[in-house]
Tab-separated table of C-alpha atoms in Angstrom:
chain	number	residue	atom	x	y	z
A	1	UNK	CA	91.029	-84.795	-76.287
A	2	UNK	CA	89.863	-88.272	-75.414
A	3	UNK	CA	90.419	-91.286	-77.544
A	4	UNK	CA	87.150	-91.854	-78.485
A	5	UNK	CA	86.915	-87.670	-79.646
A	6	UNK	CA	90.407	-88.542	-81.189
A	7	UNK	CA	89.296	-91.808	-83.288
A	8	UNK	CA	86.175	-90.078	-84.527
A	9	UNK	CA	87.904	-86.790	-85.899
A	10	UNK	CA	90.578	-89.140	-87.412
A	11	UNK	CA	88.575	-91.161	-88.760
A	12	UNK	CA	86.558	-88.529	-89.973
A	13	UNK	CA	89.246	-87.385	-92.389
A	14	UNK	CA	90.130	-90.760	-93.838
A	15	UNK	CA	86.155	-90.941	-95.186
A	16	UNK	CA	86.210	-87.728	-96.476
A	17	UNK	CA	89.773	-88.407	-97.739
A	18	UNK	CA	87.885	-92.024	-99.139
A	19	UNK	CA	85.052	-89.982	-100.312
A	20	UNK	CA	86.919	-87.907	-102.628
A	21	UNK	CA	89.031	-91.122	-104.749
A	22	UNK	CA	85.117	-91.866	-105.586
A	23	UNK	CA	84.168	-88.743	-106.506
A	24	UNK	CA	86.998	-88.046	-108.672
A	25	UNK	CA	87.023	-92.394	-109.949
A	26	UNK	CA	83.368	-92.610	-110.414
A	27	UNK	CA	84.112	-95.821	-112.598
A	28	UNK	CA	84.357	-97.657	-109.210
A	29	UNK	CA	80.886	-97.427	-108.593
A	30	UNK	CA	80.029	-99.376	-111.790
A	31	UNK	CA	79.695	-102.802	-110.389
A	32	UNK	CA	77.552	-101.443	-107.378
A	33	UNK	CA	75.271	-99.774	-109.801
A	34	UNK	CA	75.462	-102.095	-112.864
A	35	UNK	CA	75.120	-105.649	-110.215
A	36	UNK	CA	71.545	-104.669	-108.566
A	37	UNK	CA	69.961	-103.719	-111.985
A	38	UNK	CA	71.315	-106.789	-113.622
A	39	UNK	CA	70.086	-109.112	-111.204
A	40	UNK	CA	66.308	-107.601	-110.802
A	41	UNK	CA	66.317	-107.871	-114.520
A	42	UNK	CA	67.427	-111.647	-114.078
A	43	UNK	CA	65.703	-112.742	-111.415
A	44	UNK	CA	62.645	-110.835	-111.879
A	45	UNK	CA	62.041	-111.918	-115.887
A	46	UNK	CA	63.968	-115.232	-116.506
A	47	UNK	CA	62.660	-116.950	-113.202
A	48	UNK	CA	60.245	-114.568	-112.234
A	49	UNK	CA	57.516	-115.502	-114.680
A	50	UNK	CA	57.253	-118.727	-112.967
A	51	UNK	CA	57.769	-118.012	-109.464
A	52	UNK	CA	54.841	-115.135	-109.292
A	53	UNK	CA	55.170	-112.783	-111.926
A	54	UNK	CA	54.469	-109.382	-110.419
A	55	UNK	CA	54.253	-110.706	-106.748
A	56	UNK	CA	57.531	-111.994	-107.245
A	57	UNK	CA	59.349	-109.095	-108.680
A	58	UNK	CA	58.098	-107.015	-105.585
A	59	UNK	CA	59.152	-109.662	-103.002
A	60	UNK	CA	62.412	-109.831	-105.044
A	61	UNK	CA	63.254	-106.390	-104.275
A	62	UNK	CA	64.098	-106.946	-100.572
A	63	UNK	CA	66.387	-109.991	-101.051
A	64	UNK	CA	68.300	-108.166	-103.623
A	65	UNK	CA	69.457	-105.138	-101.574
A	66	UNK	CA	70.307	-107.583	-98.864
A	67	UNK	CA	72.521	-109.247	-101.188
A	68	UNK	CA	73.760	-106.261	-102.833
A	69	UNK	CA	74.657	-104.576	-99.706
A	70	UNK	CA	76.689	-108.277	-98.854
A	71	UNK	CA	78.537	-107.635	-101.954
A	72	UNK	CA	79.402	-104.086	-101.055
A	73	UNK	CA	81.754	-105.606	-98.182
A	74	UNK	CA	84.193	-106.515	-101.560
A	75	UNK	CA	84.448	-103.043	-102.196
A	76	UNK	CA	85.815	-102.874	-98.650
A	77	UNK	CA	88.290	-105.524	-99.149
A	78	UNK	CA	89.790	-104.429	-102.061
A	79	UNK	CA	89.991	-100.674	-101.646
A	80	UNK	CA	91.802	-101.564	-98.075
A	81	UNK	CA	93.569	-104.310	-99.474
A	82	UNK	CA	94.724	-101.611	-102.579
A	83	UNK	CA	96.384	-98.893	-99.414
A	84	UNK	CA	97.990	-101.701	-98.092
A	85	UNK	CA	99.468	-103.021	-101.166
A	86	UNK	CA	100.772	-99.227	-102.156
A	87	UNK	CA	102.173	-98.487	-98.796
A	88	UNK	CA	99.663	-95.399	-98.015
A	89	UNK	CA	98.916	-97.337	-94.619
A	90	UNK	CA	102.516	-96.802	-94.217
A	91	UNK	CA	102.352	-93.332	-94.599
A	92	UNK	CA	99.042	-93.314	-92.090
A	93	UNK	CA	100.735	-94.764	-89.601
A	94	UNK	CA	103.593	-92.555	-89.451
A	95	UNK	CA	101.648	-89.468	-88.742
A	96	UNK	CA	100.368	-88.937	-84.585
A	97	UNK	CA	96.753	-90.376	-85.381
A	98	UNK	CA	94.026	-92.654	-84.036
A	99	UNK	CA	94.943	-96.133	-85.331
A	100	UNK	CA	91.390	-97.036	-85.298
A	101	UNK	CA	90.876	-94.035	-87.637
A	102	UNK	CA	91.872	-96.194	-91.025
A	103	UNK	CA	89.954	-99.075	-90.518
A	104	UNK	CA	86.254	-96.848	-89.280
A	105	UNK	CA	87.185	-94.385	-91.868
A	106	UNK	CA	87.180	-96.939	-94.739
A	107	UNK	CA	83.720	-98.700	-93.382
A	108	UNK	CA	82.199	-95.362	-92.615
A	109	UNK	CA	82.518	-94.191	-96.153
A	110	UNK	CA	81.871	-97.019	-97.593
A	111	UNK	CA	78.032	-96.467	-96.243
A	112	UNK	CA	78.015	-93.933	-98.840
A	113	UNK	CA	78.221	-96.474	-101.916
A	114	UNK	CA	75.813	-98.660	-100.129
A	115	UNK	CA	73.497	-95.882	-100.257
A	116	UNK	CA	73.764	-95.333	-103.710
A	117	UNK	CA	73.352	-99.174	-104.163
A	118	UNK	CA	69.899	-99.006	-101.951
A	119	UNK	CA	68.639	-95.783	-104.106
A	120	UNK	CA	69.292	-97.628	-107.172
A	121	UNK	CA	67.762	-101.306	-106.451
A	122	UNK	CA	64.355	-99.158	-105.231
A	123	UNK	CA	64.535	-97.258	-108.499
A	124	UNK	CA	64.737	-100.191	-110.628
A	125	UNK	CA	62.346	-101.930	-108.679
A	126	UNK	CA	59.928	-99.506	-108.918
A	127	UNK	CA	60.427	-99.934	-112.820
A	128	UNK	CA	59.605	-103.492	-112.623
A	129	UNK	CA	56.378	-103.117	-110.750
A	130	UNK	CA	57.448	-102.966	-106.725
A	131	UNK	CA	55.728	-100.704	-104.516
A	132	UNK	CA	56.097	-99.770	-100.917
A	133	UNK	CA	52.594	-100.336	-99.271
A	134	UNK	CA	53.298	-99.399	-95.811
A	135	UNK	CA	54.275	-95.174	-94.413
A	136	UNK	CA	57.535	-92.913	-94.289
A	137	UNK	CA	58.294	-94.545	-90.620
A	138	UNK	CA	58.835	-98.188	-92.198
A	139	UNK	CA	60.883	-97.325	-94.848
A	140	UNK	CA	63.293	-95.063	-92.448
A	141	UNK	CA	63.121	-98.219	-90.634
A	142	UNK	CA	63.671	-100.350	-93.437
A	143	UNK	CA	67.283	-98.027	-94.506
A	144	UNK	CA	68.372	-97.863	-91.021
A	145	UNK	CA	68.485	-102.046	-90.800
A	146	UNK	CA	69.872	-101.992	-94.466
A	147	UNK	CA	72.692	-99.550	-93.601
A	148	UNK	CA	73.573	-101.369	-90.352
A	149	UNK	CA	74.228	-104.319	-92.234
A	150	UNK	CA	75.942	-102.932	-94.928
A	151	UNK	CA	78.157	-101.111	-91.953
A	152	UNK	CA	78.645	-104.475	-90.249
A	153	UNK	CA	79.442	-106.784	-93.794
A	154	UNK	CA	82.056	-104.125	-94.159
A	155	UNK	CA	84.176	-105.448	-91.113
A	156	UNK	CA	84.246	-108.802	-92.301
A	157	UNK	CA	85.597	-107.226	-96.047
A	158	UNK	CA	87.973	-105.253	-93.611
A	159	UNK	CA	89.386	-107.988	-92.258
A	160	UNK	CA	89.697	-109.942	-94.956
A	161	UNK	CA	91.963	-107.428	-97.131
A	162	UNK	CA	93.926	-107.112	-94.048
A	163	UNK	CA	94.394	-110.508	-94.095
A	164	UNK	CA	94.938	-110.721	-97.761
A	165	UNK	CA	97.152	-107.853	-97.699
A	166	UNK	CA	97.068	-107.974	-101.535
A	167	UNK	CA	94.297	-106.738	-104.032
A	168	UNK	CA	93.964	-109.856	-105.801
A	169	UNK	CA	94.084	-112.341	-102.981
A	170	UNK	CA	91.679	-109.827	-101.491
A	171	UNK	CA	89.179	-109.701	-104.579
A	172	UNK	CA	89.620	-113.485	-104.187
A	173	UNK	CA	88.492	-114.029	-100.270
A	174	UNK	CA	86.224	-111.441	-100.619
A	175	UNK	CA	83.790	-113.795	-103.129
A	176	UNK	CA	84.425	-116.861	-102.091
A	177	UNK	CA	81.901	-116.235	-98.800
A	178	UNK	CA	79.318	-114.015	-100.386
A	179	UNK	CA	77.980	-116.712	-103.127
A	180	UNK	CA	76.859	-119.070	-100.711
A	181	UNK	CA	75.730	-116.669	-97.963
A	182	UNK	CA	73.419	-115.014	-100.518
A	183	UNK	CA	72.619	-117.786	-102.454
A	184	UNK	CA	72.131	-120.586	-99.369
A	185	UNK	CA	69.139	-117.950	-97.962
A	186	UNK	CA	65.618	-116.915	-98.376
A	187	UNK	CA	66.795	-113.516	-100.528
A	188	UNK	CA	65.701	-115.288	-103.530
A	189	UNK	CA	63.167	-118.157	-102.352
A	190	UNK	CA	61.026	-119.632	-99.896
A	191	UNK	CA	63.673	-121.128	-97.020
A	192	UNK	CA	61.241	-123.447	-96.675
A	193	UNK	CA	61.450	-125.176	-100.271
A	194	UNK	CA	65.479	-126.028	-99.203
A	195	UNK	CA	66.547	-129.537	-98.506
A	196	UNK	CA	67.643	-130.119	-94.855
A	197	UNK	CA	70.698	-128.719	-93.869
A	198	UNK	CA	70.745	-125.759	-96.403
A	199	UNK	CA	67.011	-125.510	-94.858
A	200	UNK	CA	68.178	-124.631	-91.561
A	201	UNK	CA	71.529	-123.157	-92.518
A	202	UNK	CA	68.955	-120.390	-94.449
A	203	UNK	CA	66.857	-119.860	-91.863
A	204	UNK	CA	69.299	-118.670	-89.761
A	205	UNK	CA	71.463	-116.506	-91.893
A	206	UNK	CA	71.357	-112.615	-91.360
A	207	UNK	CA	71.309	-112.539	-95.001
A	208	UNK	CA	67.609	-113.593	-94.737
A	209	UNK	CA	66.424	-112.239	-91.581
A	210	UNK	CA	67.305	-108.979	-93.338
A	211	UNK	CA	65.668	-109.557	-96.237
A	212	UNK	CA	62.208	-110.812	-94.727
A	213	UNK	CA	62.787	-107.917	-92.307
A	214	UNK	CA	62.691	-105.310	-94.922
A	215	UNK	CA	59.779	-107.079	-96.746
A	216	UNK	CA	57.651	-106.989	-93.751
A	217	UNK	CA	58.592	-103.377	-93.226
A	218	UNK	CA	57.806	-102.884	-97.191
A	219	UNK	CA	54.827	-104.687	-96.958
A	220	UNK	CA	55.712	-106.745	-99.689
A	221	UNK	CA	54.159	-110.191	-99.168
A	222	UNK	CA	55.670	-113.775	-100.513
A	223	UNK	CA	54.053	-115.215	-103.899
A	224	UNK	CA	50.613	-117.112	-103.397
A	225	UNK	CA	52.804	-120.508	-104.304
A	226	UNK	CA	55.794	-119.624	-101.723
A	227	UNK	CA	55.471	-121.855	-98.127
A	228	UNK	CA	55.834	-119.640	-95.648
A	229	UNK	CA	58.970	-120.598	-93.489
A	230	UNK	CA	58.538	-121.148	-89.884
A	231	UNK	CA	60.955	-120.787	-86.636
A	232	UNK	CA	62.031	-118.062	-84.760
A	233	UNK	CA	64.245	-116.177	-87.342
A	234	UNK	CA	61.057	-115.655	-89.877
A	235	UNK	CA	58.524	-114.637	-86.563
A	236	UNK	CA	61.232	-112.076	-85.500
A	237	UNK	CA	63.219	-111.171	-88.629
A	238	UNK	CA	63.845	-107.384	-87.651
A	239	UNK	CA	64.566	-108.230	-84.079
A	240	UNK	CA	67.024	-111.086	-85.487
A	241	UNK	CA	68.009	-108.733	-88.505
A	242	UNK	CA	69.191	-106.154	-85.734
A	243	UNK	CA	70.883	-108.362	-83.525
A	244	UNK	CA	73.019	-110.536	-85.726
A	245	UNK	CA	74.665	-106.974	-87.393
A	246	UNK	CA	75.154	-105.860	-83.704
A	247	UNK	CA	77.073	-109.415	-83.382
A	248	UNK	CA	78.903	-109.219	-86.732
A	249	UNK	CA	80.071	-105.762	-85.698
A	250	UNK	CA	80.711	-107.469	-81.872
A	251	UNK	CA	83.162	-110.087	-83.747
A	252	UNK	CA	84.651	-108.665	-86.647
A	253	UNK	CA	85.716	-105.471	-85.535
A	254	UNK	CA	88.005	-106.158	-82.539
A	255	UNK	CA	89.715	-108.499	-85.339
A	256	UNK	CA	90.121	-106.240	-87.843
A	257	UNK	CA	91.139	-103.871	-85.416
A	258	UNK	CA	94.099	-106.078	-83.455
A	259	UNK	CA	95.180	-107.718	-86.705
A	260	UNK	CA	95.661	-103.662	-88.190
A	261	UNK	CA	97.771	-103.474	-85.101
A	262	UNK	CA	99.707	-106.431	-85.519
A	263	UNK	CA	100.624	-105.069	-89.268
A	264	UNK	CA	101.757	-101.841	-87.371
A	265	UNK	CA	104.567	-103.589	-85.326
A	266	UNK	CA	105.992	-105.311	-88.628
């Protein structure tokens, strides 16, 4: 059996094995359900009313899964950061397996709460108003960016909590990047109404490029008041969108990976 074949069967188990603490703690989920509807209701009614009403609620909807799937990497963080802390990494790596398999297996099942987070942002949306106006191609588009992000986000929550190596230190690092990467962004506003630095800094984070990506792929167009942001980011969001998870998974993966090893010769 290769390594490759080897990694992927291993790591296979460890989802499933993942899969099945959610299933039987539901509670978990909470904040991945409860965060998305709370902050369409925000958004979309306290600011909403004078930022475009029912445009804005529909061009909200894109900028809040790409947050929400950003926040998803702290469920990554801490659930790692939790094996670590009770010594069931311990017991992982004492049995003849891939050690890739803990790391992939924890990000690959992780997808599966991201999913739940994506079904449950469009549902609310579509209670507020939002509507996809474009065909079934653009939306399978549209999930396959989303869940490529959420995949990649996860390595960065993966290395964090095996950085941390403790559930509260984790929980800790794992918020102090996410406020200003979602907030310092176009998820939420024109990039173009930011001040200077925080102008450019938003134009080129993935958080946006994702979230203009899966507008444009929604067909959900900015608020008549919104200035359209320029540069080449906002002309090629999906391209960008694409390419800067590819990176994040380029980076943050061969880190997680060699500092999981590192914690193996302790």
């Amino acid at each position: 059996m290769s390594v490759i074949t080897a990694a992927v069967r291993d790591s296979s188990v460890i989802a499933h094995r993942n899969l099945l603490n959610v299933l039987r703690t539901p509670g978990a989920l909470v904040t991945g359900v409860v965060q998305p509807v709370m902050f369409v209701l925000l958004l979309g009614f306290v600011f909403g009313g004078s930022l475009g009403g029912d445009q804005y609620r529909s061009f909200l909807i894109g900028g809040i899964l790409a947050q929400t799937l950003t926040f998803n990497a702290s469920f990554t963080a801490v659930y790692l950061a939790k094996d670590l802390q009770l010594g069931l990494i311990d017991r992982f790596r004492s049995l003849p397996m891939s050690r890739v398999a803990v790391i992939l297996g924890r990000t690959t099942s992780d997808l599966y709460t991201s999913v739940i987070s994506i079904a449950v942002t469009l549902l609310c949306g579509i209670t507020v108003g939002w509507r996809m106006n474009t065909g079934a191609l653009q939306l399978l588009a549209a999930l396959g960016v989303l869940l490529l992000f959420a995949f990649a986000v996860s390595w960065i929550g993966a290395l964090i909590a095996l950085t941390a190596r403790s559930v509260e230190v984790a929980q800790s690092l794992g918020l102090v990047w996410l406020f200003p990467v979602t907030f310092v962004s176009g998820a939420f506003v024109s990039t173009a109404s930011l001040p200077g630095p925080l102008r450019a800094i938003a134009e080129w984070n993935p958080v946006t490029s994702v979230a203009t990506a899966v507008r444009e792929l929604f067909g959900n167009a900015a608020p008549s008041g919104f200035v359209a942001p320029g540069g080449w980011p906002a002309d090629n969001a999906l391209l960008y969108a694409v390419a800067c998870s590819l990176a994040i998974i380029a980076i943050f993966a061969p880190l997680a990976i060699m500092k999981y090893r590192r914690i193996s010769k302790l």
